[in-house]
Coordinates of C-alpha atoms in Angstrom, one line a residue:
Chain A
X4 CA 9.8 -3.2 -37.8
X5 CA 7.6 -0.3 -37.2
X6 CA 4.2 -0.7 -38.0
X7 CA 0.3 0.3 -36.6
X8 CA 0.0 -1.8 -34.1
X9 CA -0.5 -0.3 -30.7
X10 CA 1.7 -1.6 -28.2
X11 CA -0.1 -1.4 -24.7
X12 CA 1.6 -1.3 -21.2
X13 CA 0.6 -1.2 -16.9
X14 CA 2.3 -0.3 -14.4
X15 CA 2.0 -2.5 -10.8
X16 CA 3.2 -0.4 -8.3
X17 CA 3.7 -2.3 -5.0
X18 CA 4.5 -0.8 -1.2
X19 CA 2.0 -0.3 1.5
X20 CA 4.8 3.0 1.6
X21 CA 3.3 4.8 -1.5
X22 CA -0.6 4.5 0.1
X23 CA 0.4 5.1 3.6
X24 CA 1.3 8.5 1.8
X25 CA 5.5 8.2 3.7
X26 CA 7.1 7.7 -0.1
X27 CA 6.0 9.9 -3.0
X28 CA 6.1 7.8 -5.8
X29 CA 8.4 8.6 -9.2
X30 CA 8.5 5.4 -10.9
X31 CA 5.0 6.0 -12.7
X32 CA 6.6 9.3 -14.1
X33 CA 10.0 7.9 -15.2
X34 CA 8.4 4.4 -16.3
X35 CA 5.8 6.4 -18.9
X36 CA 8.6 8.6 -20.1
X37 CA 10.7 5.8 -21.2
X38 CA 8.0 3.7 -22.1
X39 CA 7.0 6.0 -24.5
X40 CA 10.5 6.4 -26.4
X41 CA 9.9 2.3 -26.5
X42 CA 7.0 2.9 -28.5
X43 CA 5.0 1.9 -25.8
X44 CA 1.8 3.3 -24.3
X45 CA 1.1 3.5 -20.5
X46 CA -2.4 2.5 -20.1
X47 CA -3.2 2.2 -16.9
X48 CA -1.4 2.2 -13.3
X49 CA -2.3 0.0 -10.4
X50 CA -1.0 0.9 -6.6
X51 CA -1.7 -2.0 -4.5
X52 CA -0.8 -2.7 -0.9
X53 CA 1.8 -6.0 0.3
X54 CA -0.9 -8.5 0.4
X55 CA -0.4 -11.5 -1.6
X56 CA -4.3 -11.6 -2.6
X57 CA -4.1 -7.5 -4.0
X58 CA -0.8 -8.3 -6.1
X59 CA -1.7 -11.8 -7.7
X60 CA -5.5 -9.8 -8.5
X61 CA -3.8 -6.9 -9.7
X62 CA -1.0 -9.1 -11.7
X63 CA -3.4 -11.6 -13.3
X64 CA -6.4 -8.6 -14.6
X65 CA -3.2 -6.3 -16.1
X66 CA -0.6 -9.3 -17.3
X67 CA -3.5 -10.8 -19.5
X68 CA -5.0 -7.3 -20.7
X69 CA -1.6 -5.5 -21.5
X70 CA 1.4 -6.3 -24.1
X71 CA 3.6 -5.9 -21.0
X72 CA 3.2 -5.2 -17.3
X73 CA 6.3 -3.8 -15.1
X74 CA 6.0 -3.9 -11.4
X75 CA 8.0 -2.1 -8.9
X76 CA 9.0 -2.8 -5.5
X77 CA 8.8 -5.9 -2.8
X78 CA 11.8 -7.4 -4.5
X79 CA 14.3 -6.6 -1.3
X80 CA 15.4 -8.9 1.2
X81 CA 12.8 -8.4 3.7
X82 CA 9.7 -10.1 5.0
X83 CA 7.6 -7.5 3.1
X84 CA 9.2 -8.4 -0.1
X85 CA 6.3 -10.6 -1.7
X86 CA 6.4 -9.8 -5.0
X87 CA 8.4 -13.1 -6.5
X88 CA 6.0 -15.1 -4.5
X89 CA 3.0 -13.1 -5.7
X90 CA 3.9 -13.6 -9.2
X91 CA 4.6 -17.0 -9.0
X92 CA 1.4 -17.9 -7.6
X93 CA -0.6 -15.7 -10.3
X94 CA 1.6 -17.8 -13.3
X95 CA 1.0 -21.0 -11.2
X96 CA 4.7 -21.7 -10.8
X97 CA 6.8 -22.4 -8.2
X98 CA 9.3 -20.0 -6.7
X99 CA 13.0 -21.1 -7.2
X100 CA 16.6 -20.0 -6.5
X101 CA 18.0 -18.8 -10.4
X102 CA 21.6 -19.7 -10.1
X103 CA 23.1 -16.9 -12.3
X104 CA 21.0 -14.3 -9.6
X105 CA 22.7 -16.5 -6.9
X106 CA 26.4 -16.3 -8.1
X107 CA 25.5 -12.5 -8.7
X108 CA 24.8 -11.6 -5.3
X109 CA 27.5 -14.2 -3.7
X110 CA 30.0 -11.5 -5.8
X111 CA 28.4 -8.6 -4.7
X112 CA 28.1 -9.4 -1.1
X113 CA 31.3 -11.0 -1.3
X114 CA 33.1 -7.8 0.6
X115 CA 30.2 -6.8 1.8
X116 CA 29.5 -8.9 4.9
X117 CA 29.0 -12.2 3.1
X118 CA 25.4 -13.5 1.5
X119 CA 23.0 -14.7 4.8
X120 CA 19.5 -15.9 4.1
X121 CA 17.6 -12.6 3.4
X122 CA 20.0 -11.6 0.7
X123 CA 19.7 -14.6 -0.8
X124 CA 16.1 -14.1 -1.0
X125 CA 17.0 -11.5 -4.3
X126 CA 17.9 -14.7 -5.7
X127 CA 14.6 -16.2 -5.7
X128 CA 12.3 -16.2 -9.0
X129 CA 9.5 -17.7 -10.5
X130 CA 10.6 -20.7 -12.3
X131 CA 10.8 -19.7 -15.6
X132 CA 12.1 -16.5 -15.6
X133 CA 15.3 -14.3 -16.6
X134 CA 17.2 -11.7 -15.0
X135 CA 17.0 -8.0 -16.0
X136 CA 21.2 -7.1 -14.8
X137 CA 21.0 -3.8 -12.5
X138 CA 24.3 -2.0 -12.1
X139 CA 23.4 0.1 -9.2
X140 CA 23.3 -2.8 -6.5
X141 CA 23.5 -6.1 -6.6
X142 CA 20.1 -8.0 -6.7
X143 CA 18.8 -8.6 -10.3
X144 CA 15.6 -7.5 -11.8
X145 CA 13.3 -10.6 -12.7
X146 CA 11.7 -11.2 -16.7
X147 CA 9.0 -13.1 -16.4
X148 CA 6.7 -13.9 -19.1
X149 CA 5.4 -9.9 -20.1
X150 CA 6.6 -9.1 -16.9
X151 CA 8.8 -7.2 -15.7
X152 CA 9.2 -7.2 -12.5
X153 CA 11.9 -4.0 -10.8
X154 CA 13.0 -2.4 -7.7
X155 CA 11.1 0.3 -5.4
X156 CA 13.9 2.6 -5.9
X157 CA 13.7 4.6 -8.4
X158 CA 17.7 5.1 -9.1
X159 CA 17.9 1.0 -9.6
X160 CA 14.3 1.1 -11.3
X161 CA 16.1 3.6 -14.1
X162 CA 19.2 1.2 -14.4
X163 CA 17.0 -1.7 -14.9
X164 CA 14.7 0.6 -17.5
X165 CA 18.2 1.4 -18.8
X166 CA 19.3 -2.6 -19.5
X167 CA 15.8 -3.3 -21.2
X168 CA 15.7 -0.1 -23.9
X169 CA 15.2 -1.5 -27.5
X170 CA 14.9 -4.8 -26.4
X171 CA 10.8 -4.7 -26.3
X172 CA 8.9 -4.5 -29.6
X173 CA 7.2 -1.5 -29.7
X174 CA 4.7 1.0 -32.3
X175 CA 5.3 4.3 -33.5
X176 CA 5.9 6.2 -30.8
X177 CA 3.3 8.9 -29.0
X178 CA 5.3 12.2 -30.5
X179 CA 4.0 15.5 -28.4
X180 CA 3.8 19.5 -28.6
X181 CA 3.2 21.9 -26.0
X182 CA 2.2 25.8 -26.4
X183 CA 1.7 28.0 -23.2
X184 CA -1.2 31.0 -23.4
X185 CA -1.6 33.3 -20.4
X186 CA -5.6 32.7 -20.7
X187 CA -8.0 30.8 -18.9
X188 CA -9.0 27.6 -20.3
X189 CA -12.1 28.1 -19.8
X190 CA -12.1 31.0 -22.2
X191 CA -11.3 29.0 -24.8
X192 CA -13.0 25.5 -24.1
X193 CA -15.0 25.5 -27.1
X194 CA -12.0 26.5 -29.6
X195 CA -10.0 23.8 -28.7
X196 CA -12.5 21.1 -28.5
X197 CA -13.7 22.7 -32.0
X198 CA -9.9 22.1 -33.6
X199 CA -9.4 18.5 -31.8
X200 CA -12.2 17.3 -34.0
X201 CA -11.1 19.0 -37.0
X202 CA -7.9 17.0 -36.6
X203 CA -8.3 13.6 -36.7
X204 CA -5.6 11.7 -34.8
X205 CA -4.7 14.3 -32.5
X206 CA -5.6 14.7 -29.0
X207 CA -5.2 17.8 -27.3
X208 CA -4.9 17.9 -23.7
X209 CA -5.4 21.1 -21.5
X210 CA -3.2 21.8 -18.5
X211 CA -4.4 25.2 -16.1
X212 CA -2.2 27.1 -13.6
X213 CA -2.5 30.1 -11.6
X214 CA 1.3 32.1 -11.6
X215 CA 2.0 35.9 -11.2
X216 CA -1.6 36.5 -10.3
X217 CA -3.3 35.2 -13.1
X218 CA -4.3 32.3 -15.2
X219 CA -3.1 30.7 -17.8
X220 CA -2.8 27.1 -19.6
X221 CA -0.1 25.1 -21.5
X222 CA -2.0 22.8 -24.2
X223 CA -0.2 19.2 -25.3
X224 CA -1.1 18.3 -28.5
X225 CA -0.2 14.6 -29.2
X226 CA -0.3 12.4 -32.3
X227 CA 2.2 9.5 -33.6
X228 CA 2.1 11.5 -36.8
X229 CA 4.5 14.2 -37.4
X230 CA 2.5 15.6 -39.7
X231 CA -0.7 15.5 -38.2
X232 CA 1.1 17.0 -35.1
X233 CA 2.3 20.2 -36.8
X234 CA -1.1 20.9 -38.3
X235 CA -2.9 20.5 -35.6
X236 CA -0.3 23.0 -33.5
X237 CA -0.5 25.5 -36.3
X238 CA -4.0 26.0 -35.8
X239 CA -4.2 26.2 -32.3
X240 CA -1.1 29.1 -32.4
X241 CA -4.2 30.4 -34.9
X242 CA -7.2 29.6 -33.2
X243 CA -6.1 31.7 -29.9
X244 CA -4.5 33.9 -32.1
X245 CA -8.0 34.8 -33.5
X246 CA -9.3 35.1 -30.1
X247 CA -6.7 37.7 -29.4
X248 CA -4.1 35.6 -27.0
X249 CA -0.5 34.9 -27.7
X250 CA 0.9 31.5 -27.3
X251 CA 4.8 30.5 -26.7
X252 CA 6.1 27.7 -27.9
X253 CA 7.0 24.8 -25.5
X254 CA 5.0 26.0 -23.1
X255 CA 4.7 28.6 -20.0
Chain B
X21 CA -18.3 6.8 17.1
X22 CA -14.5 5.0 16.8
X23 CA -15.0 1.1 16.3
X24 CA -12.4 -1.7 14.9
X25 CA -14.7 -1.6 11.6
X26 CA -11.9 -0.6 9.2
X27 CA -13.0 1.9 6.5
X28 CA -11.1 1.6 3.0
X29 CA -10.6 3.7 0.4
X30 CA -9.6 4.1 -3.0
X31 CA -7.8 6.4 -5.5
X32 CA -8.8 6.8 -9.0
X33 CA -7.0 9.1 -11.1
X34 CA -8.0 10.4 -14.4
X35 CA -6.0 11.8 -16.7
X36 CA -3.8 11.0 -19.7
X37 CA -0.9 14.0 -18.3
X38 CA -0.2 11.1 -15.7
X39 CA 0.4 8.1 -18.3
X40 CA 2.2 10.2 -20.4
X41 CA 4.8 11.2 -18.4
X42 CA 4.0 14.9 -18.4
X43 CA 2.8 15.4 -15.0
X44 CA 4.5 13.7 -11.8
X45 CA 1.3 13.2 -9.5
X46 CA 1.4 14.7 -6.2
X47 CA -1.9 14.0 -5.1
X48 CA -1.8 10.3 -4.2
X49 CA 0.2 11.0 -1.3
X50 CA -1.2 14.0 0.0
X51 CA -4.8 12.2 -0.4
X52 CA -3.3 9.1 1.5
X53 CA -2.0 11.0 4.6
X54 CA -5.6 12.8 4.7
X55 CA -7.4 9.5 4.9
X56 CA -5.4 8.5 7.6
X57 CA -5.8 11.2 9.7
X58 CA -9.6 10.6 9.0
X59 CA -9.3 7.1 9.9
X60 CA -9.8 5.5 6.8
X61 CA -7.5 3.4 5.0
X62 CA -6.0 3.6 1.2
X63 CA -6.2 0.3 -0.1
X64 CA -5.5 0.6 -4.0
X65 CA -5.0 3.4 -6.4
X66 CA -5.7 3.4 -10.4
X67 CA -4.8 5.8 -12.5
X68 CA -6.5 5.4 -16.4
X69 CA -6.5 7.7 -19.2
X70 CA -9.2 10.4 -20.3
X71 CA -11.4 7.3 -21.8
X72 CA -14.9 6.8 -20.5
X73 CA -14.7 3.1 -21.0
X74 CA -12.0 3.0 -19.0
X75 CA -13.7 5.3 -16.4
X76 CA -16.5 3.5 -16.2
X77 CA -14.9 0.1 -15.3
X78 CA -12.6 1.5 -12.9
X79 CA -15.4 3.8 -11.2
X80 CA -17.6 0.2 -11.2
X81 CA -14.7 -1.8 -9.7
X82 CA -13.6 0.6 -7.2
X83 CA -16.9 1.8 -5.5
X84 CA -18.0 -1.4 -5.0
X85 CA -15.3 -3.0 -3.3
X86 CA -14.5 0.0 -0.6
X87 CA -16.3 2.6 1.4
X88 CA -15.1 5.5 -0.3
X89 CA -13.8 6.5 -3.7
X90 CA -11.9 9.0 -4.4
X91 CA -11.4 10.4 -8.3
X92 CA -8.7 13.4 -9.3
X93 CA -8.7 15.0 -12.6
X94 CA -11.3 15.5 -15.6
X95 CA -13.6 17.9 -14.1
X96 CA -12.3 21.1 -16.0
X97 CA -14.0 22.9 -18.6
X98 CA -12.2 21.5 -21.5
X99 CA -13.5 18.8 -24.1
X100 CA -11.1 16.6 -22.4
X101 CA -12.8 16.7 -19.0
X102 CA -15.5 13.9 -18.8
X103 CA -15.4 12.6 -15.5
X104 CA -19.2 13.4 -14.8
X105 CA -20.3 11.8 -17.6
X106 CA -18.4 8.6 -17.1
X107 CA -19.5 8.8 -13.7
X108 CA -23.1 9.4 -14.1
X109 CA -23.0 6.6 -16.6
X110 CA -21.3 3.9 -14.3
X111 CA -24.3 4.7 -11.7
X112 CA -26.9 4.6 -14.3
X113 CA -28.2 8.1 -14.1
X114 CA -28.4 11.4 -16.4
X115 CA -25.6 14.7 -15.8
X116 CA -27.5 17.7 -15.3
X117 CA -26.7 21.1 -14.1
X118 CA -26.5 22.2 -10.7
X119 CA -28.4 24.7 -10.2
X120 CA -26.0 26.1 -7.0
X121 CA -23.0 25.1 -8.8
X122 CA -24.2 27.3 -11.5
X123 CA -24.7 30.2 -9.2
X124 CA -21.2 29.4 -7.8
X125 CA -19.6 29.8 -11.1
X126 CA -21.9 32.5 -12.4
X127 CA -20.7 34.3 -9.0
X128 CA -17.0 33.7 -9.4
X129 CA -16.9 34.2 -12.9
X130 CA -18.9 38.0 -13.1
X131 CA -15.7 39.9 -13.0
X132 CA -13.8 37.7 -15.1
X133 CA -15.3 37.3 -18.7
X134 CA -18.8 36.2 -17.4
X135 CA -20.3 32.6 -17.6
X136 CA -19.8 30.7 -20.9
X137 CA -20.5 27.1 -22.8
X138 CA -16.7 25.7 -21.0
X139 CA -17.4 27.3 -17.6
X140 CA -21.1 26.2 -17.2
X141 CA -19.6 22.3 -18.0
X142 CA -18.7 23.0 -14.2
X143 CA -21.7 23.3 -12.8
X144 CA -22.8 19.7 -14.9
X145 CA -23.3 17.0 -12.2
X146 CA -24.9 13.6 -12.4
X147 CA -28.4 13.4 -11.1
X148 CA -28.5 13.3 -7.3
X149 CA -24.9 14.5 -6.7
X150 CA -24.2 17.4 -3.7
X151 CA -20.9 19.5 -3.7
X152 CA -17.8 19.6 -2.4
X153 CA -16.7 23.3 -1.6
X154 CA -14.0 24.5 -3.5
X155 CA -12.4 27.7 -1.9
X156 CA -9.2 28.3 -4.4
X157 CA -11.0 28.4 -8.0
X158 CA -15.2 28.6 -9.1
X159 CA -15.6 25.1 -9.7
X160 CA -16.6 23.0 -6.7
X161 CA -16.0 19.5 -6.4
X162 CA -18.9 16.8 -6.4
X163 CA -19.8 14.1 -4.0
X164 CA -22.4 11.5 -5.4
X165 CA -22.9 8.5 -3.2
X166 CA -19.8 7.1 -2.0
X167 CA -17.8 8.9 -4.4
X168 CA -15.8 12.4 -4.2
X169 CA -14.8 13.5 -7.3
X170 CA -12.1 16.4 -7.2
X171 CA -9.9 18.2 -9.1
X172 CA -6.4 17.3 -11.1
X173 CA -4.4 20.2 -9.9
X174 CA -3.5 19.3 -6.3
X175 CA -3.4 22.5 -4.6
X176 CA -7.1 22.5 -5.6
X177 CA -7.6 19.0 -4.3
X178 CA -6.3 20.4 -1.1
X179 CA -8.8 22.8 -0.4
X180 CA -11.9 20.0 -1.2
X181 CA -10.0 17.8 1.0
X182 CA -10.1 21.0 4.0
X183 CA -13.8 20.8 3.4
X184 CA -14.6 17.5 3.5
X185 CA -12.2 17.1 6.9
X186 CA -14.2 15.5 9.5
X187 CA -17.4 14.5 7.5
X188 CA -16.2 11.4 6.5
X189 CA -16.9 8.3 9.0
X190 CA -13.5 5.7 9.7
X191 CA -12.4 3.9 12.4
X192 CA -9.1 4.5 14.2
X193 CA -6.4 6.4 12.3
X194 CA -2.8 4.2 11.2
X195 CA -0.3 5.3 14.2
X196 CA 3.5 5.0 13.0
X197 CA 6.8 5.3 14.1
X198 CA 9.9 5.4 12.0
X199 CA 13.8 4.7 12.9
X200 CA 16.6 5.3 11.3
X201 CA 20.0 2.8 11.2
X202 CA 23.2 2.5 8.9
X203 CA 22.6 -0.5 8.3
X204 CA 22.1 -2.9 5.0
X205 CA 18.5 -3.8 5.1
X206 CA 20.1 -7.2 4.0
X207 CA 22.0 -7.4 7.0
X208 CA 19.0 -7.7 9.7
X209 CA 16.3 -9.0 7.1
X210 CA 15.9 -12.2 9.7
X211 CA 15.9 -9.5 12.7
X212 CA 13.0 -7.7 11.2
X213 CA 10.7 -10.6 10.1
X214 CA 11.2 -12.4 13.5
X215 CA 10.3 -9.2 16.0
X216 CA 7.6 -8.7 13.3
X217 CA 6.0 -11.7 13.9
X218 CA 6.4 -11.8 17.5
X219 CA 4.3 -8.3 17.8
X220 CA 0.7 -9.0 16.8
X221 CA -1.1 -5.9 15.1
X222 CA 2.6 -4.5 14.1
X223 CA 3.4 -4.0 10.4
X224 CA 7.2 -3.4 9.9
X225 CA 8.2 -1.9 6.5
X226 CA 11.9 -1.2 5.5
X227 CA 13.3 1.2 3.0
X228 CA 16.5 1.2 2.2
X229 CA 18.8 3.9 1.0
X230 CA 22.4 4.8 -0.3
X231 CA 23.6 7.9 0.8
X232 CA 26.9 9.3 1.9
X233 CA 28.3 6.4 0.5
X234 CA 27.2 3.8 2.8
X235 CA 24.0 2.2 3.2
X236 CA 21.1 2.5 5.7
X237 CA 17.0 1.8 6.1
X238 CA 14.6 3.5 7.7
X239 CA 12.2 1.1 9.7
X240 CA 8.3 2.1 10.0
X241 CA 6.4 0.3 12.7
X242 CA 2.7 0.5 11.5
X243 CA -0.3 -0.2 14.4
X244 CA -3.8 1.3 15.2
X245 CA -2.5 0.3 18.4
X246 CA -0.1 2.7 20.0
X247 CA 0.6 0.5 23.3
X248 CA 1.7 -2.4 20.9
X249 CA 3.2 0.5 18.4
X250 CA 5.5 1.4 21.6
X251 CA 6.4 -2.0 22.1
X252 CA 7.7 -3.0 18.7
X253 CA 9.8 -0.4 18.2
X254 CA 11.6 -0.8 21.6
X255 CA 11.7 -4.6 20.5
X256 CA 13.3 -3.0 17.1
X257 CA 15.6 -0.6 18.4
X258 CA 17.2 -3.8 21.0
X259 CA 17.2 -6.1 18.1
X260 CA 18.8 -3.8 15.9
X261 CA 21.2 -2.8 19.6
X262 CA 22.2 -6.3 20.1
X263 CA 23.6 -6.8 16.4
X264 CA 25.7 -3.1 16.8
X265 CA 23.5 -1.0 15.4
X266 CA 22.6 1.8 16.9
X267 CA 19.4 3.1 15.7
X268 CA 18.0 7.3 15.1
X269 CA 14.0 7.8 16.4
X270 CA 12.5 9.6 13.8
X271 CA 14.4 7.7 11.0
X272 CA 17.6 9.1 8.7

């Protein structure tokens, strides 16, 4: 059922790769886009280094301030993977072997060398939780409580997003609208801040860019009503209109 | 001066293009490889919507706890742009203009449609801030205490970072090296964790891949130390040599 409530989510990025600057990071992107079709807002994003003091901080202020809280990376096979034991510790539960995660990587290892003692690490969870299945490779995501807890990679990170679509209650989601005008925004700060207010549950965001020698801006109105949306679009097409610019639907 | 003190840093960006989805931020990583060069080390990263509360607590929480801070986004001239004010409130102090920032703008902005209400927002700082030099667009950055607020768009952010190069003190710079191997991270997980702990001051990370239909990782051998650096990864590459791997310098 659908209803007002605002459904809140974090993101818990972990990998001393994405701060060293090595790895660009895509799951924040790809996490938010989906969230959203969920009916679930991205609130904030944490990156945190692979310390066990940084992740159970960062998991214990966003687990208990947010609906849901996904994590990404540090569940490999390797002595950097922390993550299930970070988690575990913020819950204050032991780590275990889940048996199901177990018989799942003993089947996917099975022609692939055989399972040895850092592959069956993937098998390890806090005690408690359930397996999110990820068809790209063999080790499991982890549910835990309102967490979900996914690969580093952002190709097993979208098959894991993938298994978990329409199973997580959700609002109305955050619809959106974008117009592009070859103007600065700075010409027209005032007109847009002037028709945000006049539309009440609408926010409208203001993106610049320099292309082709000169300036210009795509605006993104958002709203979770359809109605409210189109209004508020309409008379931003107008508002610039008035000031003599041009806008193109769905952006520049 | 170079000492063992080790200087930390954080990221804060603001801006709801990020949570949405919309944007795919490119300025975490090029941030992180700049601090390293300076010496100085990225510890943790937010990213929080256009909400001063939210602002304000992450600003509070973030300067406190490292040396520098570092904020992207929210310092256009657009009603969504509040960054000085939520930073001027989480240090206690009022915005006011610039009076060089003003010039600055007034300057760049004679031969295109002169100064107006959205454009002199630019030149709003709060009370005891200096600026950061911004050679691509009018508006410079702002740097108020430990704090260097910059702009969203990264090519922007690029140019603040060129200016503030060298001004900034740290300690000594992150060395690393990186191999490559076609090998299943899975495979030498033990191998890893074993010459990582036998090499004090050595951080191994491993990121796997899938790519011409077989699997491999690239290993990165962290260190401030470049003798012990040198050491580890010829401990790496005979580890991963005595299981039949051959290994590439430079990584896959």
């Amino acid at each position: 059922m659908t209803t007002d409530r605002i459904y809140r989510a974090a993101i818990l990025i972990i990998g001393d790769e994405i701060l060293s600057g090595r790895t660009q990071d895509k799951n924040i992107s790809q996490i938010a886009l989906w969230l959203n079709v969920q009916g679930i807002r991205l609130n904030e994003v944490r990156v945190v280094s692979d310390d066990m003091d940084a992740i159970i901080a960062a998991v214990n202020a966003l687990r208990t301030s947010h609906d849901y809280l996904f994590t990404t990376g540090g569940i490999g096979p390797t002595h950097d993977d922390i993550t299930v034991d970070a988690i575990a510790a913020a819950m204050g539960v032991p780590v275990v072997i889940h048996e199901e995660a177990r018989a799942i990587l003993e089947g996917y290892y099975e022609t692939r060398g055989g399972i040895n003692e850092g592959r069956l690490r993937m098998a390890r969870v806090p005690q408690g939780a359930d397996l999110i299945p990820n068809k790209m490779s063999g080790a499991p995501g982890i549910k835990m409580g309102n967490i979900f807890i996914m690969a580093g990679v952002p190709h097993i990170t979208a098959g894991m997003l993938d298994a978990l679509t329409g199973t997580l209650e959700g609002g109305l989601p955050v619809l959106s609208e974008q117009i592009g005008c070859w103007v600065a925004e700075s010409e027209v700060a005032a007109t847009l801040s002037q028709i945000e207010k006049a539309h009440e549950g609408c926010q409208i965001g203001s993106y610049p860019f320099y292309r082709e020698g000169k300036s210009g801006a795509n605006f993104v109105v958002r709203s979770t009503d359809a109605h409210k949306l189109r209004h508020c679009v309409d008379a931003l097409i107008d508002g610039l209109k008035q000031m003599g610019y041009d806008s193109t639907a769905g952006g520049i």
